[in-house]
Short mmCIF file of C-alpha atoms in Angstrom, two decimals:
data_model
loop_
_atom_site.label_atom_id
_atom_site.label_comp_id
_atom_site.label_asym_id
_atom_site.label_seq_id
_atom_site.Cartn_x
_atom_site.Cartn_y
_atom_site.Cartn_z
CA MET U 1 -1.44 -8.49 -18.15
CA LEU U 2 -1.95 -11.05 -15.61
CA TYR U 3 0.18 -13.75 -17.48
CA SER U 4 3.43 -13.29 -19.59
CA GLU U 5 2.91 -13.69 -23.72
CA LYS U 6 4.51 -17.18 -23.02
CA VAL U 7 2.43 -18.16 -20.54
CA MET U 8 -0.49 -17.52 -22.56
CA ASP U 9 0.53 -18.88 -26.43
CA HIS U 10 1.45 -21.90 -23.88
CA PHE U 11 -2.57 -22.04 -22.93
CA ARG U 12 -3.62 -20.69 -26.36
CA ASN U 13 -1.83 -23.64 -28.14
CA PRO U 14 -0.64 -25.93 -25.93
CA ARG U 15 1.47 -28.59 -27.12
CA ASN U 16 1.03 -32.71 -26.45
CA VAL U 17 -2.38 -31.89 -25.33
CA GLY U 18 -4.21 -35.71 -25.16
CA GLU U 19 -3.87 -39.50 -24.41
CA ILE U 20 -1.40 -42.30 -25.38
CA PRO U 21 -3.77 -44.82 -25.29
CA ASP U 22 -0.51 -47.31 -24.50
CA ALA U 23 1.23 -44.93 -22.20
CA ASP U 24 4.12 -46.60 -19.84
CA GLY U 25 3.58 -44.42 -17.68
CA ILE U 26 0.50 -41.75 -16.25
CA GLY U 27 0.49 -40.52 -12.81
CA GLU U 28 -2.63 -37.84 -11.99
CA VAL U 29 -2.37 -34.99 -9.41
CA GLY U 30 -4.24 -32.53 -8.17
CA ASN U 31 -7.96 -32.60 -7.22
CA ALA U 32 -11.21 -31.04 -9.17
CA LYS U 33 -12.04 -29.94 -5.37
CA CYS U 34 -9.62 -27.06 -5.66
CA GLY U 35 -10.25 -26.62 -9.23
CA ASP U 36 -6.90 -28.32 -10.88
CA ILE U 37 -6.14 -32.03 -11.99
CA MET U 38 -3.54 -32.56 -14.38
CA LYS U 39 -2.90 -36.18 -15.98
CA MET U 40 0.00 -37.04 -17.82
CA TYR U 41 1.03 -39.79 -20.18
CA LEU U 42 4.08 -41.05 -20.56
CA LYS U 43 6.07 -43.20 -23.17
CA ILE U 44 9.58 -44.14 -22.41
CA ASP U 45 12.14 -46.56 -24.30
CA ASP U 46 15.27 -47.92 -23.59
CA GLY U 47 14.64 -45.07 -20.80
CA VAL U 48 13.55 -42.16 -22.99
CA VAL U 49 10.97 -40.30 -22.39
CA THR U 50 9.82 -40.83 -26.26
CA ASP U 51 6.49 -38.83 -25.74
CA ALA U 52 4.33 -37.18 -23.65
CA LYS U 53 1.06 -35.94 -23.24
CA PHE U 54 -1.22 -34.64 -21.26
CA GLU U 55 -5.05 -33.57 -20.05
CA THR U 56 -6.25 -31.15 -17.92
CA PHE U 57 -8.57 -29.76 -16.22
CA GLY U 58 -8.42 -26.54 -14.29
CA CYS U 59 -6.98 -22.28 -15.16
CA GLY U 60 -4.93 -20.64 -17.59
CA SER U 61 -0.90 -21.17 -15.84
CA ALA U 62 -2.79 -25.10 -15.41
CA ILE U 63 -3.03 -25.65 -18.94
CA ALA U 64 0.34 -23.77 -19.71
CA THR U 65 2.47 -25.54 -17.36
CA SER U 66 1.00 -28.35 -17.92
CA SER U 67 2.52 -28.15 -21.87
CA MET U 68 5.46 -25.82 -20.98
CA ALA U 69 6.49 -29.48 -18.43
CA THR U 70 5.53 -32.32 -21.82
CA GLU U 71 8.40 -29.91 -23.97
CA LEU U 72 10.60 -30.15 -21.73
CA ILE U 73 10.88 -34.03 -20.84
CA LYS U 74 10.11 -35.19 -24.23
CA GLY U 75 13.32 -36.74 -25.86
CA LYS U 76 15.62 -36.96 -22.32
CA PRO U 77 16.20 -39.85 -19.91
CA LEU U 78 14.04 -40.64 -17.47
CA SER U 79 16.94 -39.68 -15.14
CA GLU U 80 16.88 -35.97 -16.41
CA ALA U 81 12.91 -35.41 -16.61
CA LEU U 82 12.45 -36.84 -12.97
CA THR U 83 15.17 -33.61 -11.86
CA LEU U 84 12.45 -31.39 -13.82
CA THR U 85 11.73 -29.05 -11.18
CA ASN U 86 8.54 -26.33 -10.93
CA LYS U 87 10.99 -23.76 -11.45
CA ALA U 88 12.24 -24.67 -14.44
CA VAL U 89 8.32 -24.85 -15.55
CA VAL U 90 8.03 -20.85 -14.21
CA GLU U 91 11.59 -19.83 -15.83
CA ALA U 92 10.65 -21.31 -19.14
CA LEU U 93 7.30 -19.32 -19.23
CA ASP U 94 9.29 -15.98 -18.24
CA GLY U 95 7.22 -16.09 -14.59
CA LEU U 96 3.65 -16.76 -13.00
CA PRO U 97 1.59 -14.89 -10.24
CA ALA U 98 2.60 -15.34 -7.12
CA HIS U 99 -0.86 -16.98 -6.39
CA LYS U 100 0.17 -19.27 -9.93
CA LEU U 101 2.86 -20.55 -8.90
CA HIS U 102 1.01 -23.80 -7.24
CA CYS U 103 0.29 -24.77 -11.01
CA SER U 104 4.01 -25.52 -11.35
CA VAL U 105 3.96 -27.78 -8.42
CA LEU U 106 1.58 -29.86 -9.83
CA ALA U 107 2.93 -29.61 -13.58
CA GLU U 108 6.76 -31.07 -11.37
CA GLU U 109 3.89 -34.19 -9.46
CA ALA U 110 2.47 -35.35 -12.63
CA VAL U 111 5.38 -35.67 -14.57
CA LYS U 112 7.63 -37.77 -11.45
CA ALA U 113 4.05 -39.33 -10.42
CA ALA U 114 3.87 -41.11 -14.17
CA VAL U 115 7.68 -42.04 -13.85
CA LYS U 116 6.63 -43.29 -10.73
CA ASP U 117 3.82 -45.15 -12.39
CA TYR U 118 6.62 -46.31 -15.10
CA TYR U 119 8.93 -47.65 -12.19
CA ASP U 120 6.00 -49.78 -9.93
CA LYS U 121 4.72 -51.52 -13.56
CA ASN U 122 8.19 -52.63 -14.27
CA ASN U 123 9.17 -53.40 -10.85
CA ILE U 124 11.83 -50.91 -11.24
CA PRO U 125 13.29 -50.21 -7.49
CA TYR U 126 13.94 -45.84 -6.76
CA ASP U 127 14.69 -44.11 -4.18
CA ALA U 128 10.94 -42.93 -2.78
CA THR U 129 12.00 -39.89 -0.85
CA GLN U 130 12.48 -37.90 -4.57
CA PHE U 131 9.05 -38.55 -4.76
CA CYS U 132 6.12 -36.65 -3.06
CA ASP U 133 3.47 -38.44 -1.03
CA HIS U 134 1.53 -35.77 -0.81
CA ASP U 135 2.48 -35.09 2.93
CA CYS U 136 3.47 -31.30 2.77
CA GLU U 137 4.12 -30.96 6.83
CA ASN U 138 6.73 -32.85 6.29
CA CYS U 139 8.12 -32.54 2.84
CA SER U 140 11.63 -32.52 1.81
CA LEU U 141 11.42 -31.89 -1.82
CA GLU U 142 12.51 -28.54 -2.84
CA HIS U 143 9.55 -26.92 -4.18
CA MET I 1 -15.53 -5.79 -28.01
CA ILE I 2 -18.79 -7.67 -26.52
CA TYR I 3 -19.03 -6.61 -22.74
CA ALA I 4 -20.79 -8.38 -20.65
CA ASP I 5 -19.89 -7.79 -17.32
CA ASN I 6 -22.13 -4.66 -16.66
CA ALA I 7 -22.02 -6.29 -12.75
CA ALA I 8 -18.66 -5.32 -12.55
CA THR I 9 -18.89 -1.53 -13.68
CA THR I 10 -20.60 -0.05 -16.78
CA ARG I 11 -19.94 2.06 -19.16
CA THR I 12 -20.21 5.88 -18.32
CA SER I 13 -23.69 7.23 -19.62
CA PRO I 14 -22.64 10.30 -21.92
CA ALA I 15 -24.94 12.61 -19.90
CA ALA I 16 -22.81 11.68 -16.51
CA ARG I 17 -19.84 12.52 -17.98
CA GLN I 18 -21.01 15.95 -18.93
CA ALA I 19 -22.39 16.60 -15.77
CA VAL I 20 -19.15 15.72 -14.30
CA LEU I 21 -17.59 17.84 -16.96
CA ASP I 22 -19.97 20.98 -16.22
CA THR I 23 -19.31 20.86 -12.26
CA MET I 24 -15.36 20.45 -12.82
CA ASP I 25 -15.68 23.64 -15.24
CA ARG I 26 -18.37 25.74 -13.96
CA PHE I 27 -19.52 24.43 -10.22
CA TRP I 28 -15.61 24.16 -8.24
CA GLY I 29 -15.92 25.91 -5.90
CA ASN I 30 -16.37 24.24 -1.82
CA PRO I 31 -20.27 24.04 -0.88
CA SER I 32 -19.06 24.80 2.67
CA SER I 33 -17.64 27.98 1.51
CA LEU I 34 -20.20 31.43 2.41
CA TYR I 35 -19.89 33.49 -0.64
CA ALA I 36 -22.36 33.25 -3.88
CA PHE I 37 -19.65 31.16 -5.55
CA GLY I 38 -19.51 28.64 -3.67
CA GLN I 39 -22.70 28.58 -2.59
CA GLU I 40 -23.60 27.87 -5.82
CA ALA I 41 -21.41 24.44 -5.70
CA ALA I 42 -23.79 23.22 -2.35
CA GLU I 43 -26.80 24.05 -4.91
CA VAL I 44 -25.77 21.59 -7.38
CA LEU I 45 -25.06 19.84 -4.72
CA TYR I 46 -28.65 19.96 -3.07
CA GLN I 47 -29.53 19.23 -6.15
CA ALA I 48 -27.83 16.13 -6.58
CA ARG I 49 -29.23 14.65 -3.37
CA ALA I 50 -32.53 15.33 -4.18
CA ASP I 51 -32.51 13.66 -7.62
CA VAL I 52 -30.84 10.56 -5.53
CA ALA I 53 -33.13 10.79 -3.06
CA ALA I 54 -36.39 11.05 -5.36
CA CYS I 55 -35.38 7.85 -7.03
CA LEU I 56 -35.86 6.02 -4.14
CA ASN I 57 -38.56 7.88 -2.46
CA ALA I 58 -36.46 9.02 0.04
CA LYS I 59 -36.29 12.36 1.21
CA PRO I 60 -33.23 14.78 0.21
CA GLN I 61 -31.47 14.50 3.76
CA GLU I 62 -32.04 10.68 3.76
CA ILE I 63 -29.11 10.52 1.75
CA ILE I 64 -24.95 10.71 2.55
CA PHE I 65 -22.98 10.56 -0.31
CA THR I 66 -20.04 8.34 -0.08
CA SER I 67 -17.38 7.31 -1.89
CA GLY I 68 -19.43 3.98 -2.97
CA GLY I 69 -21.33 0.93 -1.97
CA SER I 70 -18.59 -0.39 0.12
CA GLU I 71 -18.79 1.87 1.97
CA ALA I 72 -21.84 2.34 2.67
CA ASP I 73 -22.59 -1.01 3.83
CA ASN I 74 -19.84 -0.74 6.25
CA GLN I 75 -21.26 2.36 7.48
CA ALA I 76 -24.86 1.31 7.66
CA ILE I 77 -23.56 -2.05 9.85
CA ASN I 78 -21.42 -0.94 12.18
CA SER I 79 -23.78 1.98 12.68
CA ALA I 80 -26.51 -0.53 13.46
CA ALA I 81 -23.99 -2.84 15.66
CA ALA I 82 -23.08 0.64 17.37
CA VAL I 83 -26.84 1.42 17.89
CA GLY I 84 -27.51 -2.37 19.24
CA LYS I 85 -25.05 -2.24 22.03
CA ARG I 86 -25.76 0.93 23.60
CA LYS I 87 -29.03 -0.94 23.77
CA GLY I 88 -28.13 -4.58 25.48
CA LYS I 89 -28.44 -5.57 21.87
CA ASN I 90 -25.57 -7.21 19.78
CA HIS I 91 -27.54 -9.81 17.31
CA ILE I 92 -27.68 -9.12 13.24
CA ILE I 93 -29.38 -11.48 10.95
CA THR I 94 -27.80 -11.76 7.06
CA THR I 95 -27.70 -13.66 4.34
CA PRO I 96 -24.77 -15.89 3.31
CA ILE I 97 -24.81 -14.96 -0.50
CA GLU I 98 -23.84 -10.88 0.88
CA HIS I 99 -21.60 -9.27 -0.84
CA HIS I 100 -18.07 -9.40 0.89
CA ALA I 101 -18.82 -5.41 1.95
CA VAL I 102 -20.99 -6.99 4.28
CA LEU I 103 -19.97 -10.30 4.68
CA HIS I 104 -16.59 -8.90 6.52
CA THR I 105 -18.44 -6.73 8.15
CA VAL I 106 -20.22 -9.06 9.94
CA GLU I 107 -17.59 -11.54 10.39
CA LYS I 108 -15.61 -8.43 11.84
CA LEU I 109 -18.42 -7.95 14.34
CA ALA I 110 -18.53 -11.57 15.26
CA LYS I 111 -15.32 -10.86 16.46
CA GLU I 112 -15.68 -8.58 18.70
CA GLY I 113 -18.57 -10.82 20.00
CA TYR I 114 -21.51 -10.41 18.32
CA GLU I 115 -24.00 -12.73 17.06
CA ILE I 116 -24.37 -13.51 13.20
CA THR I 117 -26.98 -15.55 11.62
CA TYR I 118 -26.97 -16.74 8.15
CA LEU I 119 -30.58 -16.97 6.77
CA PRO I 120 -31.16 -20.50 5.40
CA MET I 121 -30.47 -20.98 1.66
CA ASP I 122 -31.51 -23.34 -1.04
CA ALA I 123 -31.11 -24.11 -4.62
CA SER I 124 -33.13 -20.78 -5.68
CA GLY I 125 -30.82 -18.25 -4.28
CA ILE I 126 -33.80 -16.18 -2.48
CA VAL I 127 -34.20 -15.96 1.62
CA LYS I 128 -37.40 -17.01 2.28
CA VAL I 129 -39.60 -14.53 5.18
CA GLU I 130 -40.19 -16.96 7.64
CA ASP I 131 -36.95 -17.85 7.63
CA VAL I 132 -36.18 -14.16 8.85
CA ALA I 133 -38.95 -14.31 11.00
CA ALA I 134 -38.08 -17.13 12.45
CA ALA I 135 -34.32 -15.68 12.93
CA ILE I 136 -35.62 -12.82 14.88
CA ARG I 137 -34.45 -12.89 18.93
CA PRO I 138 -35.29 -9.47 20.96
CA GLU I 139 -31.42 -8.54 20.65
CA THR I 140 -31.79 -8.48 17.09
CA CYS I 141 -30.48 -5.14 16.09
CA LEU I 142 -30.15 -5.24 12.51
CA VAL I 143 -31.29 -7.32 9.15
CA SER I 144 -29.23 -6.46 6.27
CA VAL I 145 -30.01 -8.49 3.47
CA MET I 146 -28.89 -7.54 -0.58
CA PHE I 147 -31.59 -6.34 -2.57
CA ALA I 148 -30.25 -8.48 -5.31
CA ASN I 149 -27.11 -10.85 -5.52
CA ASN I 150 -24.30 -9.33 -7.88
CA GLU I 151 -23.36 -13.19 -8.53
CA ILE I 152 -26.67 -15.07 -9.62
CA GLY I 153 -29.41 -11.51 -9.96
CA THR I 154 -32.11 -13.24 -7.71
CA ILE I 155 -33.93 -10.70 -6.38
CA GLN I 156 -34.79 -10.80 -2.65
CA PRO I 157 -38.12 -10.33 -1.33
CA ILE I 158 -37.67 -7.25 0.32
CA ALA I 159 -40.99 -5.70 0.48
CA GLU I 160 -42.00 -8.19 3.01
CA ILE I 161 -38.69 -8.64 4.99
CA GLY I 162 -39.65 -4.70 5.50
CA ALA I 163 -42.80 -5.15 6.63
CA LEU I 164 -41.85 -7.85 9.27
CA CYS I 165 -38.61 -5.57 10.34
CA ARG I 166 -41.10 -2.34 10.63
CA GLU I 167 -43.95 -4.39 12.99
CA LYS I 168 -40.91 -5.79 14.81
CA LYS I 169 -38.81 -2.04 15.33
CA ILE I 170 -35.77 -3.64 14.06
CA PRO I 171 -33.87 -1.77 12.16
CA PHE I 172 -33.41 -3.25 8.16
CA HIS I 173 -30.78 -2.70 5.58
CA THR I 174 -30.17 -3.66 2.07
CA ASP I 175 -27.31 -3.31 0.37
CA ALA I 176 -28.90 -1.99 -3.57
CA VAL I 177 -25.74 -1.94 -5.19
CA GLN I 178 -26.83 -4.12 -7.75
CA ALA I 179 -30.97 -3.06 -7.73
CA VAL I 180 -30.37 0.54 -8.43
CA GLY I 181 -31.12 1.84 -11.90
CA HIS I 182 -32.76 -1.54 -13.08
CA VAL I 183 -35.64 -2.84 -10.65
CA PRO I 184 -37.81 -0.13 -9.50
CA ILE I 185 -37.50 0.56 -5.53
CA ASP I 186 -39.63 2.72 -2.92
CA VAL I 187 -37.54 2.83 0.16
CA GLU I 188 -41.20 3.76 2.31
CA ALA I 189 -43.44 1.10 0.42
CA MET I 190 -40.53 -1.54 1.31
CA ASN I 191 -39.97 -0.25 4.54
CA ILE I 192 -36.20 0.34 4.34
CA ASP I 193 -34.47 1.78 7.27
CA MET I 194 -30.98 1.72 5.00
CA LEU I 195 -29.92 1.42 1.61
CA SER I 196 -26.27 1.25 -0.01
CA LEU I 197 -26.26 2.51 -3.77
CA SER I 198 -22.85 2.53 -5.92
CA GLY I 199 -22.68 5.37 -8.60
CA HIS I 200 -20.08 3.11 -11.86
CA LYS I 201 -23.66 0.21 -11.90
CA PHE I 202 -25.60 2.53 -13.43
CA HIS I 203 -23.81 4.03 -15.63
CA GLY I 204 -21.99 6.59 -13.02
CA PRO I 205 -18.85 7.58 -12.15
CA ARG I 206 -17.01 5.44 -9.34
CA GLY I 207 -15.11 5.93 -6.70
CA VAL I 208 -18.65 7.86 -5.96
CA GLY I 209 -22.53 5.90 -4.15
CA ALA I 210 -24.53 6.96 -1.24
CA LEU I 211 -26.50 5.31 1.39
CA TYR I 212 -30.04 6.36 2.12
CA VAL I 213 -30.75 6.31 6.14
CA ARG I 214 -34.76 7.01 6.91
CA ARG I 215 -34.83 10.16 9.51
CA GLY I 216 -33.89 9.28 12.85
CA ALA I 217 -32.10 6.55 12.14
CA PRO I 218 -28.62 6.80 14.25
CA LEU I 219 -25.43 6.67 12.32
CA VAL I 220 -22.36 6.45 13.27
CA SER I 221 -19.05 8.25 11.44
CA PHE I 222 -16.45 6.83 10.71
CA ILE I 223 -14.16 9.57 9.27
CA GLN I 224 -13.81 12.64 11.62
CA GLY I 225 -13.37 16.00 10.37
CA GLY I 226 -16.09 18.82 9.10
CA ALA I 227 -19.50 18.69 9.04
CA GLN I 228 -20.23 17.90 5.78
CA GLU I 229 -23.26 15.16 5.51
CA ARG I 230 -25.11 16.53 8.03
CA GLY I 231 -21.53 15.04 10.16
CA HIS I 232 -22.36 11.47 9.19
CA ARG I 233 -19.10 12.10 6.45
CA ALA I 234 -16.52 14.75 7.25
CA GLY I 235 -14.43 15.83 3.92
CA THR I 236 -15.04 18.34 1.34
CA GLU I 237 -17.78 16.56 -1.12
CA ASN I 238 -16.52 15.05 -4.49
CA LEU I 239 -18.74 16.89 -5.93
CA PRO I 240 -18.18 16.26 -9.46
CA ALA I 241 -18.50 12.37 -9.21
CA ILE I 242 -22.04 13.39 -7.03
CA VAL I 243 -23.32 14.92 -9.44
CA GLY I 244 -22.10 12.46 -12.46
CA MET I 245 -23.77 9.84 -10.60
CA ALA I 246 -27.33 12.07 -9.52
CA ALA I 247 -27.52 12.48 -14.12
CA ALA I 248 -26.51 8.66 -13.78
CA MET I 249 -29.26 7.18 -11.49
CA LYS I 250 -32.03 9.99 -12.38
CA ASP I 251 -31.94 8.54 -16.39
CA ALA I 252 -31.61 4.91 -15.28
CA CYS I 253 -34.46 5.03 -12.46
CA ALA I 254 -36.56 6.89 -15.44
CA LYS I 255 -36.05 3.65 -17.90
CA ILE I 256 -36.26 0.99 -15.50
CA ALA I 257 -39.65 -0.55 -17.25
CA ALA I 258 -38.31 0.01 -20.36
CA ASN I 259 -34.23 -1.41 -19.70
CA ASP I 260 -36.49 -3.70 -17.85
CA ALA I 261 -38.05 -5.09 -21.10
CA TYR I 262 -35.52 -5.35 -23.80
CA VAL I 263 -32.64 -6.46 -21.61
CA SER I 264 -34.33 -9.27 -19.65
CA THR I 265 -35.60 -10.15 -23.40
CA LEU I 266 -31.80 -10.89 -24.44
CA ARG I 267 -30.79 -12.64 -21.07
CA ASP I 268 -33.79 -15.40 -22.00
CA ALA I 269 -32.36 -15.68 -25.07
CA LEU I 270 -28.99 -16.07 -23.26
CA ILE I 271 -30.52 -18.79 -21.10
CA ALA I 272 -31.97 -20.62 -23.29
CA GLY I 273 -29.07 -20.78 -25.82
CA LEU I 274 -26.21 -21.87 -23.78
CA SER I 275 -28.83 -24.43 -21.79
CA GLU I 276 -28.52 -26.45 -24.70
CA ILE I 277 -24.87 -26.70 -23.00
CA PRO I 278 -25.33 -30.21 -22.01
CA HIS I 279 -24.35 -30.62 -18.11
CA GLY I 280 -24.47 -27.02 -17.89
CA ALA I 281 -27.73 -25.61 -15.68
CA LEU I 282 -28.09 -22.18 -14.75
CA ASN I 283 -26.95 -21.00 -10.81
CA GLY I 284 -30.45 -19.54 -8.97
CA ALA I 285 -33.78 -18.87 -9.71
CA THR I 286 -35.23 -17.90 -13.14
CA ALA I 287 -37.54 -15.18 -11.59
CA PRO I 288 -37.07 -12.82 -9.81
CA ARG I 289 -33.51 -12.14 -11.59
CA LEU I 290 -31.84 -8.59 -12.43
CA PRO I 291 -32.96 -8.42 -15.63
CA GLY I 292 -29.07 -8.85 -17.34
CA ASN I 293 -28.10 -11.43 -15.25
CA VAL I 294 -26.80 -14.82 -16.52
CA ASN I 295 -25.24 -16.76 -14.34
CA PHE I 296 -24.26 -20.85 -15.58
CA CYS I 297 -21.83 -23.97 -13.92
CA PHE I 298 -20.35 -26.07 -16.53
CA GLU I 299 -19.09 -29.34 -15.68
CA GLY I 300 -15.86 -30.90 -16.46
CA ILE I 301 -14.06 -27.15 -16.90
CA GLU I 302 -12.35 -24.22 -14.91
CA GLY I 303 -13.91 -20.75 -14.97
CA GLU I 304 -10.61 -19.32 -15.75
CA SER I 305 -9.24 -20.77 -18.77
CA LEU I 306 -12.74 -20.23 -19.57
CA LEU I 307 -12.70 -16.52 -19.78
CA LEU I 308 -9.03 -16.09 -21.27
CA LEU I 309 -10.70 -17.34 -24.09
CA LEU I 310 -13.86 -15.94 -24.43
CA ASP I 311 -11.77 -13.06 -23.57
CA ASP I 312 -9.68 -14.37 -27.12
CA LYS I 313 -12.91 -14.03 -28.79
CA GLY I 314 -13.20 -10.55 -28.14
CA ILE I 315 -16.25 -11.67 -25.07
CA CYS I 316 -15.56 -9.82 -21.25
CA ALA I 317 -17.30 -11.92 -18.64
CA SER I 318 -16.67 -13.42 -15.03
CA SER I 319 -15.91 -16.25 -13.11
CA GLY I 320 -17.33 -17.89 -9.70
CA SER I 321 -13.47 -19.48 -9.98
CA ALA I 322 -11.15 -19.59 -7.29
CA CYS I 323 -8.24 -19.10 -9.68
CA THR I 324 -9.67 -15.72 -10.54
CA SER I 325 -10.13 -14.99 -7.41
CA GLY I 326 -7.14 -15.48 -5.56
CA SER I 327 -8.35 -17.52 -3.04
CA LEU I 328 -8.61 -20.84 -2.82
CA ASP I 329 -12.00 -21.12 -2.46
CA PRO I 330 -14.75 -20.46 -5.62
CA SER I 331 -17.80 -18.27 -4.98
CA HIS I 332 -19.05 -18.18 -2.04
CA VAL I 333 -22.88 -17.89 -3.25
CA LEU I 334 -22.18 -20.76 -5.46
CA LEU I 335 -21.09 -22.86 -2.80
CA ALA I 336 -24.00 -21.27 -0.57
CA ILE I 337 -26.71 -22.23 -3.00
CA GLY I 338 -25.31 -25.92 -3.38
CA ARG I 339 -23.26 -26.20 -6.11
CA PRO I 340 -20.14 -28.68 -5.09
CA HIS I 341 -16.97 -27.13 -5.10
CA GLU I 342 -15.73 -28.61 -8.53
CA VAL I 343 -18.40 -27.30 -10.70
CA ALA I 344 -18.57 -23.98 -8.17
CA HIS I 345 -15.04 -23.91 -10.37
CA GLY I 346 -16.68 -24.22 -14.02
CA SER I 347 -18.81 -21.10 -13.82
CA LEU I 348 -19.72 -18.33 -15.80
CA ARG I 349 -21.32 -14.60 -15.70
CA LEU I 350 -22.57 -12.62 -18.03
CA THR I 351 -24.30 -9.71 -17.29
CA LEU I 352 -25.99 -7.98 -20.23
CA GLY I 353 -27.02 -3.97 -20.78
CA GLU I 354 -29.15 -1.93 -23.03
CA ASP I 355 -25.85 -1.98 -24.81
CA ASN I 356 -26.38 -5.46 -25.25
CA THR I 357 -27.65 -6.37 -28.65
CA MET I 358 -29.52 -9.77 -29.98
CA GLN I 359 -26.49 -10.17 -32.21
CA ASP I 360 -24.44 -10.30 -29.26
CA VAL I 361 -25.99 -12.91 -27.37
CA GLU I 362 -26.07 -15.43 -30.39
CA GLN I 363 -22.13 -14.78 -30.41
CA ILE I 364 -21.66 -15.21 -27.11
CA ILE I 365 -24.15 -17.93 -27.33
CA ALA I 366 -21.79 -19.59 -30.37
CA ALA I 367 -18.41 -18.42 -28.38
CA VAL I 368 -19.19 -20.13 -24.95
CA LYS I 369 -19.87 -23.37 -27.31
CA ASP I 370 -17.45 -23.45 -28.53
CA VAL I 371 -14.90 -22.74 -25.99
CA VAL I 372 -16.85 -25.55 -23.58
CA THR I 373 -16.42 -28.15 -25.75
CA TYR I 374 -12.39 -27.57 -26.13
CA LEU I 375 -12.05 -27.09 -23.14
CA ARG I 376 -13.72 -30.32 -22.56
CA GLY I 377 -11.71 -31.92 -24.72
CA MET I 378 -8.54 -31.39 -22.22
CA SER I 379 -10.29 -32.37 -19.33
CA PRO I 380 -9.29 -35.75 -17.63
CA VAL I 381 -12.44 -34.83 -15.43
CA TRP I 382 -15.06 -34.30 -18.15
CA LYS I 383 -13.25 -37.81 -19.86
CA GLU I 384 -14.10 -39.18 -16.54
CA LEU I 385 -17.70 -37.64 -16.68
CA GLU I 386 -17.99 -39.14 -19.90
CA LYS I 387 -16.63 -42.81 -19.08
CA GLY I 388 -19.15 -42.95 -15.90
CA GLU I 389 -16.10 -43.73 -13.95
CA ARG I 390 -17.10 -39.86 -12.32
CA ASN I 391 -20.79 -39.26 -11.70
CA TYR I 392 -22.45 -35.60 -12.84
CA VAL I 393 -23.42 -33.82 -10.43
CA ILE I 394 -25.64 -31.45 -13.16
#
């Protein structure tokens, strides 16, 4: 099989699909030309991610990594959600084929983009270097 | 299971299977051996060659058995290129929708200094003979145009291109891997100089194919060794597979008209059913098209997830999405006929055969409708399309 049972489970029964209409932070990454877009919605209360939902256009692993990422950050403090790495998403899914690892990077970036959106909307100061600026050639983030 | 991926491979027919087993059991001698037992195998090999030739209206000595369609394409193109070079000709004409066995071969030749013209392509997926005529130069050493496309099933004007090439005295090769056994082919009437075919696309075994080469056309051998295949391909012949392919080909060619009538009815019903899905469209012209080929793009979704969910419903299909190929770009064929990347990612190819039924078609239509609706429901792209924030392409 191309995918692990965990990946197939999260693909077939994705957790937290949909939109949060009054989301506090929304992050969208990827582009349709490349074949995957992830949109992450976060509800944040008192520095804690109280709800997370996603919408994804993409392949099986794009859907599964989005689903797993929302599961991994729900109920966690923002500081912890920000430390979510693509590797953690891959491990939680029992691995991904090498050519699908970029999906897990997108999932990590979608979470971060949503948190950044929350910070920006609420004028909360943050360290900009921890967010992807989509300058892949000079990337210092370990993903 | 509903198998709707006959362009990928086909079920081995009982006749082909039996022919393989019989050859293994009874004719396992080496056709190159002089004694009677070896010569019996040589007789069987000759009969297979004659059967394959007869299906194409060729002569037995014009058939070279290969490991499959890719090898036949490689040998045909590289041979014409090598012969051209000797005459100071280094220009090759082909199409942008060829199989990679052709495209990657001409790309390799381009790096070696050959000039390649890719014929213009529009949404129909069919080349125009006048474009071939306009592309011909004094230094053209080969025209290679596929008989029928493996992704979108469109059938090229092979007889017209053949007549043109004959008039201009330019070698004409066609990759007929998807066409043999499905549409009538006559290498004489169509003025085809070289033709590639593959056994497992018409219910024969895989790992075996053939190259038809018109008598007198020079061929370069890429495998050095013994004098098998009249010195054009060394190595002891894969006799069981060759005989199995010949049996399948004879069968398929005898049933072309009946299968065409039956399978194209299924195809048209499938196209009609899938056309009810909004913002979806058939890729390539409706006709002339292979009897079993259906290829759609659906906006707002991605092909791999579509295939996985269809698989869950027991349907075997394929897609031109980048994710299914392991590359970053979606199908070169869909891009060449003008589909933008984001739409090409959402493609679905269903290729029917004579084993399929109208009930299969009804189940496929219902399943595809369900899955497309479900995936669109979680797609941010679809939502933007619906809200008017993004423009529909189809």
